[in-house]
Amino acid sequence: GQNIDQPTEMTATEGAIVQINCTYQTSGFNGLFWYQQHAGEAPTFLSYNVLDGLEEKGRFSSFLSRSKGYSYLLLKELQMKDSASYLCAVRDEGRDDKIIFGKGTRLHILP
Amino acid sequence: DSGVTQTPKHLITATGQRVTLRCSPRSGDLSVYWYQQSLDQGLQFLIQYYNGEERAKGNILERFSAQQFPDLHSELNLSSLELGDSALYFCASSSQGRDEQYFGPGTRLTVT
């Protein structure tokens, strides 16, 4: 079946580093997305990985291992405004190219 | 501001009714996606259109339908509404259907 797993909640301290993991099982794979969503707002795009490896974008990096069905989002130098939900999503090419979202990880940043 | 617009912002209606949600993608984007987000289900992909044609289908109920018009705006029609259809409905657009998606502000639907 199709499954995207990520931790429900995480807590980290301002200025620290946090890694949010995502594992997936889908019938096909054509890319993995990470989105940030503040409460009551629309998701905003953070990253898209289709090849194995690490992609860095400022304070945020995303890693993908297709053989392991695994990705992580790394957030450095955490700021209070990083308190949000982080959504992992997979484009499943084997299922009419549909996009499957995980339930999201709520990240709380403590001062 | 993502450049994607959605109307209305809020909608309150009764069970059994029918509503239409509207989305205008960013200028130049050919793909439109519809999502439903409820508290217990997270973000659910409903359907994607590319340049007027259905491109991918998710867990969209038969009571729901969508279309994309020649000017690329899209409408999501929800009929025979049930209490469980109360949710935030997001539209997103992208330029090629495989790249990053830009989300609109959403329509909050409340079915009473």
PDB file of C-alpha atoms in Angstrom, chain B:
ATOM      1  CA  ASP B   1       1.389  36.326  -1.783  1.00  0.00           C
ATOM      2  CA  SER B   2       1.734  33.194  -3.944  1.00  0.00           C
ATOM      3  CA  GLY B   3      -0.119  34.647  -6.924  1.00  0.00           C
ATOM      4  CA  VAL B   4      -2.820  31.967  -6.681  1.00  0.00           C
ATOM      5  CA  THR B   5      -6.269  33.293  -5.843  1.00  0.00           C
ATOM      6  CA  GLN B   6      -9.208  31.407  -4.427  1.00  0.00           C
ATOM      7  CA  THR B   7     -12.784  32.485  -3.864  1.00  0.00           C
ATOM      8  CA  PRO B   8     -14.660  32.551  -1.647  1.00  0.00           C
ATOM      9  CA  LYS B   9     -12.530  32.702   1.500  1.00  0.00           C
ATOM     10  CA  HIS B  10     -15.260  31.290   3.674  1.00  0.00           C
ATOM     11  CA  LEU B  11     -18.406  29.374   2.856  1.00  0.00           C
ATOM     12  CA  ILE B  12     -21.111  28.175   5.214  1.00  0.00           C
ATOM     13  CA  THR B  13     -23.822  25.955   3.842  1.00  0.00           C
ATOM     14  CA  ALA B  14     -26.218  23.214   4.864  1.00  0.00           C
ATOM     15  CA  THR B  15     -26.054  19.466   4.350  1.00  0.00           C
ATOM     16  CA  GLY B  16     -27.332  18.326   0.988  1.00  0.00           C
ATOM     17  CA  GLN B  17     -26.390  21.555  -0.757  1.00  0.00           C
ATOM     18  CA  ARG B  18     -24.000  22.117  -3.648  1.00  0.00           C
ATOM     19  CA  VAL B  19     -21.146  24.632  -3.772  1.00  0.00           C
ATOM     20  CA  THR B  20     -18.523  25.746  -6.269  1.00  0.00           C
ATOM     21  CA  LEU B  21     -15.026  26.795  -5.286  1.00  0.00           C
ATOM     22  CA  ARG B  22     -12.975  28.824  -7.699  1.00  0.00           C
ATOM     23  CA  CYS B  23      -9.241  29.053  -8.278  1.00  0.00           C
ATOM     24  CA  SER B  24      -7.100  31.210 -10.525  1.00  0.00           C
ATOM     25  CA  PRO B  25      -3.540  29.932 -10.954  1.00  0.00           C
ATOM     26  CA  ARG B  26      -0.408  32.048 -11.128  1.00  0.00           C
ATOM     27  CA  SER B  27       0.099  33.723 -14.453  1.00  0.00           C
ATOM     28  CA  GLY B  28       1.636  31.234 -16.874  1.00  0.00           C
ATOM     29  CA  ASP B  29       1.046  28.129 -14.745  1.00  0.00           C
ATOM     30  CA  LEU B  30      -0.726  25.360 -16.634  1.00  0.00           C
ATOM     31  CA  SER B  31      -1.251  22.906 -13.788  1.00  0.00           C
ATOM     32  CA  VAL B  32      -3.866  23.260 -11.091  1.00  0.00           C
ATOM     33  CA  TYR B  33      -4.187  20.978  -8.070  1.00  0.00           C
ATOM     34  CA  TRP B  34      -6.993  20.693  -5.536  1.00  0.00           C
ATOM     35  CA  TYR B  35      -6.472  19.569  -1.946  1.00  0.00           C
ATOM     36  CA  GLN B  36      -8.692  19.018   1.062  1.00  0.00           C
ATOM     37  CA  GLN B  37      -7.347  19.553   4.555  1.00  0.00           C
ATOM     38  CA  SER B  38      -9.250  18.517   7.631  1.00  0.00           C
ATOM     39  CA  LEU B  39      -7.986  18.260  11.193  1.00  0.00           C
ATOM     40  CA  ASP B  40      -8.002  14.493  11.383  1.00  0.00           C
ATOM     41  CA  GLN B  41      -6.982  13.655   7.802  1.00  0.00           C
ATOM     42  CA  GLY B  42      -4.181  16.062   7.033  1.00  0.00           C
ATOM     43  CA  LEU B  43      -3.711  17.311   3.481  1.00  0.00           C
ATOM     44  CA  GLN B  44      -5.397  15.085   0.895  1.00  0.00           C
ATOM     45  CA  PHE B  45      -4.731  15.380  -2.813  1.00  0.00           C
ATOM     46  CA  LEU B  46      -7.982  15.459  -4.774  1.00  0.00           C
ATOM     47  CA  ILE B  47      -7.234  16.084  -8.426  1.00  0.00           C
ATOM     48  CA  GLN B  48      -4.822  17.751 -10.864  1.00  0.00           C
ATOM     49  CA  TYR B  49      -5.503  19.420 -14.202  1.00  0.00           C
ATOM     50  CA  TYR B  50      -2.945  20.336 -16.805  1.00  0.00           C
ATOM     51  CA  ASN B  51      -3.872  22.767 -19.552  1.00  0.00           C
ATOM     52  CA  GLY B  52      -7.528  21.870 -19.354  1.00  0.00           C
ATOM     53  CA  GLU B  53      -7.191  18.103 -19.059  1.00  0.00           C
ATOM     54  CA  GLU B  54      -7.328  15.847 -16.039  1.00  0.00           C
ATOM     55  CA  ARG B  55      -3.771  14.758 -15.234  1.00  0.00           C
ATOM     56  CA  ALA B  56      -3.922  12.866 -11.929  1.00  0.00           C
ATOM     57  CA  LYS B  57      -6.640  11.788  -9.576  1.00  0.00           C
ATOM     58  CA  GLY B  58      -6.446  11.269  -5.849  1.00  0.00           C
ATOM     59  CA  ASN B  59      -9.060  10.378  -3.286  1.00  0.00           C
ATOM     60  CA  ILE B  60     -11.789  12.502  -4.799  1.00  0.00           C
ATOM     61  CA  LEU B  61     -15.324  11.451  -3.955  1.00  0.00           C
ATOM     62  CA  GLU B  62     -17.861  10.874  -6.699  1.00  0.00           C
ATOM     63  CA  ARG B  63     -19.923  13.738  -5.244  1.00  0.00           C
ATOM     64  CA  PHE B  64     -17.022  16.047  -6.106  1.00  0.00           C
ATOM     65  CA  SER B  65     -16.003  17.135  -9.568  1.00  0.00           C
ATOM     66  CA  ALA B  66     -13.628  19.669 -11.044  1.00  0.00           C
ATOM     67  CA  GLN B  67     -12.713  21.240 -14.319  1.00  0.00           C
ATOM     68  CA  GLN B  68     -10.160  23.611 -15.762  1.00  0.00           C
ATOM     69  CA  PHE B  69     -11.350  26.171 -18.271  1.00  0.00           C
ATOM     70  CA  PRO B  70      -9.581  27.537 -21.378  1.00  0.00           C
ATOM     71  CA  ASP B  71      -8.432  30.589 -19.420  1.00  0.00           C
ATOM     72  CA  LEU B  72      -6.828  28.068 -16.976  1.00  0.00           C
ATOM     73  CA  HIS B  73      -8.940  28.930 -13.967  1.00  0.00           C
ATOM     74  CA  SER B  74     -10.425  25.927 -12.228  1.00  0.00           C
ATOM     75  CA  GLU B  75     -13.563  25.136 -10.298  1.00  0.00           C
ATOM     76  CA  LEU B  76     -14.208  22.428  -7.734  1.00  0.00           C
ATOM     77  CA  ASN B  77     -17.846  21.425  -7.375  1.00  0.00           C
ATOM     78  CA  LEU B  78     -18.991  19.728  -4.204  1.00  0.00           C
ATOM     79  CA  SER B  79     -22.503  18.315  -4.123  1.00  0.00           C
ATOM     80  CA  SER B  80     -24.788  16.517  -1.656  1.00  0.00           C
ATOM     81  CA  LEU B  81     -22.669  18.021   1.069  1.00  0.00           C
ATOM     82  CA  GLU B  82     -22.178  16.164   4.320  1.00  0.00           C
ATOM     83  CA  LEU B  83     -20.926  17.366   7.683  1.00  0.00           C
ATOM     84  CA  GLY B  84     -17.660  15.542   7.073  1.00  0.00           C
ATOM     85  CA  ASP B  85     -16.958  17.706   4.020  1.00  0.00           C
ATOM     86  CA  SER B  86     -16.221  20.641   6.316  1.00  0.00           C
ATOM     87  CA  ALA B  87     -12.559  21.408   5.685  1.00  0.00           C
ATOM     88  CA  LEU B  88     -10.077  23.802   4.158  1.00  0.00           C
ATOM     89  CA  TYR B  89      -9.877  23.413   0.398  1.00  0.00           C
ATOM     90  CA  PHE B  90      -6.632  24.532  -1.185  1.00  0.00           C
ATOM     91  CA  CYS B  91      -5.803  25.092  -4.781  1.00  0.00           C
ATOM     92  CA  ALA B  92      -2.200  25.099  -5.978  1.00  0.00           C
ATOM     93  CA  SER B  93      -0.569  25.740  -9.314  1.00  0.00           C
ATOM     94  CA  SER B  94       2.725  24.872 -10.912  1.00  0.00           C
ATOM     95  CA  SER B  95       4.375  25.602 -14.209  1.00  0.00           C
ATOM     96  CA  GLN B  96       5.029  22.096 -15.517  1.00  0.00           C
ATOM     97  CA  GLY B  97       3.165  19.731 -13.223  1.00  0.00           C
ATOM     98  CA  ARG B  98       6.267  18.306 -11.630  1.00  0.00           C
ATOM     99  CA  ASP B  99       7.858  21.294  -9.976  1.00  0.00           C
ATOM    100  CA  GLU B 100       7.097  23.266  -6.886  1.00  0.00           C
ATOM    101  CA  GLN B 101       3.524  24.132  -6.244  1.00  0.00           C
ATOM    102  CA  TYR B 102       2.244  27.516  -5.141  1.00  0.00           C
ATOM    103  CA  PHE B 103      -0.764  27.333  -2.864  1.00  0.00           C
ATOM    104  CA  GLY B 104      -3.675  29.716  -2.714  1.00  0.00           C
ATOM    105  CA  PRO B 105      -5.010  30.988   0.638  1.00  0.00           C
ATOM    106  CA  GLY B 106      -7.721  28.330   0.740  1.00  0.00           C
ATOM    107  CA  THR B 107     -11.496  28.255   1.080  1.00  0.00           C
ATOM    108  CA  ARG B 108     -12.839  27.278   4.471  1.00  0.00           C
ATOM    109  CA  LEU B 109     -16.031  25.299   3.979  1.00  0.00           C
ATOM    110  CA  THR B 110     -18.365  24.729   6.908  1.00  0.00           C
ATOM    111  CA  VAL B 111     -21.291  22.385   6.425  1.00  0.00           C
ATOM    112  CA  THR B 112     -23.977  22.669   9.104  1.00  0.00           C
TER     113      THR B 112
END
